[in-house]
Amino acid sequence: GESVGLHLPTLSVQEGDNSIINCAYSNSASDYFIWYKQESGKGPQFIIDIRSNMDKRQGQRVTVLLNKTVKHLSLQIAATQPGDSAVYFCAENKGGQNFVFGPGTRLSVLP
Amino acid sequence: DAGITQSPRHKVTETGTPVTLRCHQTENHRYMYWYRQDPGHGLRLIHYSYGVKDTDKGEVSDGYSVSRSKTEDFLLTLESATSSQTSVYFCAISGDRSQETQYFGPGTRLLVL
């Protein structure tokens, strides 16, 4: 799993700019990954997923990139909006139904 | 929240008392999970269920028990609550296939005094 700490890393972006949120995963054999968005006081919400046979997957305003060589995952949000402010975290599938979740990054959208 | 409800949404209790949290789904999904979320940590699996009366332990199962008597309901019980169990608890569900996406409920915020 990822290292833990009391304070989440924060990414601040201007409204309208693109955001890039990163995630490092631990197991080179992991082959399924998910990005979740969690707004304050709510449950995690599925954004997009990707399997290891792909390098890139696009959704509506979001793109996930997978670099298996360095075990790195990123989430790109285009034209970031105030409603995108939330904590974003990745989930790594360790086989079957077993996922490991990162602690997340807080995205703050500045007006 | 993908047809998942949790009750109660908030609870304050005292050390040593029993607490039961309920997760209810309307999706008829096979798998159900209980996680806890603490500041600075990723979600950690407490217990999960792969069918009625079929459950197994997760990473942080000590002090917790679960039961699943119906497909739609998954109960998490703290037999004797401790302050270290103060947390936000999330239920999740997923379907039958391997590596399926997990969908989460709205959470229960538990404070143990």
XYZ file of C-alpha atoms in Angstrom:
224
model
C 0.000 0.000 0.000
C 0.898 3.630 -0.029
C 2.578 5.514 2.750
C 0.236 7.131 5.208
C 0.237 10.494 6.897
C -2.103 12.766 8.746
C -2.376 15.312 5.963
C -3.404 14.583 2.435
C -1.347 16.060 -0.369
C -3.224 18.942 -1.940
C -3.371 20.090 -5.511
C -4.668 23.594 -6.140
C -5.644 24.557 -9.674
C -7.326 27.503 -11.300
C -10.814 26.985 -12.614
C -10.584 26.076 -16.275
C -7.079 24.626 -16.059
C -6.296 20.941 -16.395
C -5.557 18.872 -13.286
C -3.250 15.901 -13.006
C -3.438 13.654 -9.965
C -0.889 10.911 -9.503
C -0.838 7.543 -7.821
C 1.931 5.001 -7.357
C 0.964 1.379 -6.945
C 2.854 -1.425 -5.325
C 2.404 -4.651 -7.256
C 3.669 -5.045 -10.797
C 1.250 -7.968 -11.238
C -1.830 -5.830 -10.504
C -3.950 -5.546 -13.607
C -7.022 -3.506 -12.736
C -7.204 0.016 -11.334
C -9.966 2.431 -10.400
C -10.109 6.142 -9.659
C -12.640 7.382 -7.136
C -13.824 10.871 -6.215
C -14.920 11.574 -2.662
C -16.671 14.794 -1.742
C -16.797 15.933 1.840
C -19.252 13.888 3.897
C -20.035 11.486 1.063
C -19.036 8.030 -0.062
C -16.432 7.388 -2.766
C -17.819 7.720 -6.263
C -16.496 5.697 -9.217
C -14.924 7.892 -11.909
C -13.065 5.663 -14.331
C -11.193 2.383 -14.442
C -8.441 0.858 -16.536
C -7.045 -2.617 -17.081
C -3.372 -3.341 -17.570
C -3.777 -4.218 -21.243
C -4.383 -0.509 -21.841
C -2.149 2.550 -21.413
C -4.878 5.146 -21.593
C -8.596 5.386 -21.195
C -10.801 8.409 -21.661
C -14.099 9.372 -20.154
C -16.033 12.592 -20.071
C -13.426 15.268 -19.199
C -11.262 12.626 -17.503
C -8.380 10.519 -18.760
C -6.504 7.828 -16.903
C -2.950 6.956 -17.894
C -1.214 3.779 -16.803
C 2.562 3.392 -16.868
C 3.298 -0.196 -15.930
C 7.054 0.263 -16.237
C 7.199 2.585 -13.237
C 3.958 1.396 -11.596
C 2.302 4.765 -11.911
C -1.254 5.828 -12.551
C -2.515 9.323 -13.249
C -5.906 10.970 -13.535
C -6.242 13.983 -15.776
C -9.242 16.271 -15.464
C -9.782 18.699 -18.309
C -11.127 22.205 -17.757
C -11.382 21.766 -13.993
C -14.577 23.109 -12.463
C -15.504 24.061 -8.886
C -17.581 20.881 -8.661
C -14.399 18.864 -9.155
C -13.140 19.906 -5.722
C -12.863 16.680 -3.752
C -10.439 13.999 -2.618
C -9.366 11.658 -5.395
C -7.851 8.269 -4.726
C -6.799 5.280 -6.723
C -7.560 1.638 -6.038
C -5.316 -1.228 -7.084
C -6.781 -4.677 -7.546
C -4.662 -7.365 -5.938
C -6.657 -10.224 -7.396
C -10.279 -11.274 -7.159
C -12.218 -8.790 -5.055
C -9.171 -7.590 -3.111
C -8.411 -3.891 -3.574
C -5.856 -1.632 -1.928
C -6.858 2.009 -1.730
C -4.521 4.982 -1.650
C -5.031 7.755 0.924
C -5.847 10.236 -1.797
C -5.088 13.732 -3.021
C -7.248 16.724 -2.223
C -8.079 18.802 -5.287
C -8.902 22.418 -4.609
C -10.268 24.506 -7.474
C -9.532 28.213 -7.214
C -11.934 30.758 -8.730
C -24.775 5.765 -4.350
C -25.625 2.782 -6.558
C -28.654 1.658 -4.554
C -26.831 1.376 -1.251
C -28.042 2.816 2.013
C -26.383 2.775 5.401
C -27.919 3.284 8.799
C -27.453 5.059 11.018
C -25.576 7.838 9.229
C -24.190 9.200 12.480
C -23.782 7.609 15.887
C -22.213 8.577 19.176
C -21.708 5.815 21.688
C -19.723 5.049 24.815
C -16.778 2.732 25.239
C -17.873 -0.801 25.993
C -21.298 -0.627 24.393
C -22.320 -2.800 21.445
C -22.992 -1.092 18.120
C -24.512 -2.461 14.930
C -24.294 -0.744 11.582
C -26.514 -1.764 8.700
C -25.899 -1.789 4.974
C -28.783 -2.345 2.586
C -28.520 -2.763 -1.190
C -31.141 -2.909 -3.906
C -28.787 -4.110 -6.672
C -28.887 -7.842 -5.846
C -25.074 -7.905 -5.912
C -23.289 -10.948 -4.555
C -20.391 -9.234 -2.797
C -20.694 -6.805 0.082
C -17.885 -5.176 2.043
C -17.286 -3.129 5.172
C -14.422 -0.640 5.187
C -13.238 1.935 7.648
C -11.720 5.251 6.631
C -9.392 7.159 8.916
C -7.489 10.417 8.316
C -4.400 9.856 6.225
C -5.245 6.231 5.510
C -6.749 4.595 2.509
C -9.924 2.597 2.963
C -9.191 -0.555 4.940
C -11.235 -3.714 4.614
C -12.846 -5.015 7.793
C -14.939 -7.939 6.559
C -16.613 -8.948 3.358
C -19.339 -11.317 2.242
C -19.532 -13.418 -0.906
C -23.063 -14.644 -0.353
C -25.748 -15.229 2.242
C -24.089 -16.574 5.387
C -20.685 -16.508 3.631
C -18.255 -14.029 5.123
C -14.522 -13.608 5.541
C -12.090 -11.379 7.387
C -10.293 -8.422 5.962
C -7.188 -6.525 6.957
C -8.558 -4.964 10.172
C -11.173 -7.415 11.460
C -10.238 -7.515 15.154
C -13.100 -6.267 17.334
C -15.683 -6.563 14.548
C -18.132 -9.232 13.482
C -20.529 -9.372 10.546
C -23.640 -11.197 9.477
C -25.503 -11.601 6.216
C -28.834 -13.355 6.486
C -30.283 -11.865 3.291
C -28.694 -10.876 -0.014
C -29.632 -7.236 0.518
C -28.416 -6.739 4.086
C -24.937 -6.829 5.605
C -24.526 -5.978 9.281
C -21.354 -4.879 11.025
C -21.223 -5.284 14.813
C -18.781 -3.825 17.265
C -19.319 -6.127 20.241
C -17.733 -3.717 22.726
C -16.842 -0.402 21.130
C -13.456 1.183 21.810
C -12.199 4.690 21.076
C -9.903 3.270 18.387
C -13.036 2.289 16.468
C -14.026 5.908 16.029
C -14.054 6.188 12.276
C -16.162 6.547 9.179
C -17.514 3.220 8.000
C -18.356 2.527 4.382
C -20.245 -0.327 2.883
C -19.525 -1.349 -0.705
C -20.985 -3.818 -3.173
C -19.779 -5.539 -6.308
C -21.004 -8.160 -8.724
C -19.958 -11.713 -9.463
C -17.072 -11.292 -11.863
C -13.488 -11.132 -10.710
C -12.056 -7.618 -10.442
C -15.404 -5.905 -10.525
C -15.780 -2.282 -9.587
C -16.859 -1.671 -6.013
C -19.600 0.890 -5.416
C -19.852 2.608 -2.080
C -22.604 3.715 0.229
C -22.796 7.152 1.874
C -20.991 6.113 5.060
C -21.657 6.034 8.800
C -19.735 8.372 11.065
C -19.143 6.685 14.424
C -17.763 8.418 17.498
C -16.859 6.275 20.498
C -16.404 8.327 23.672
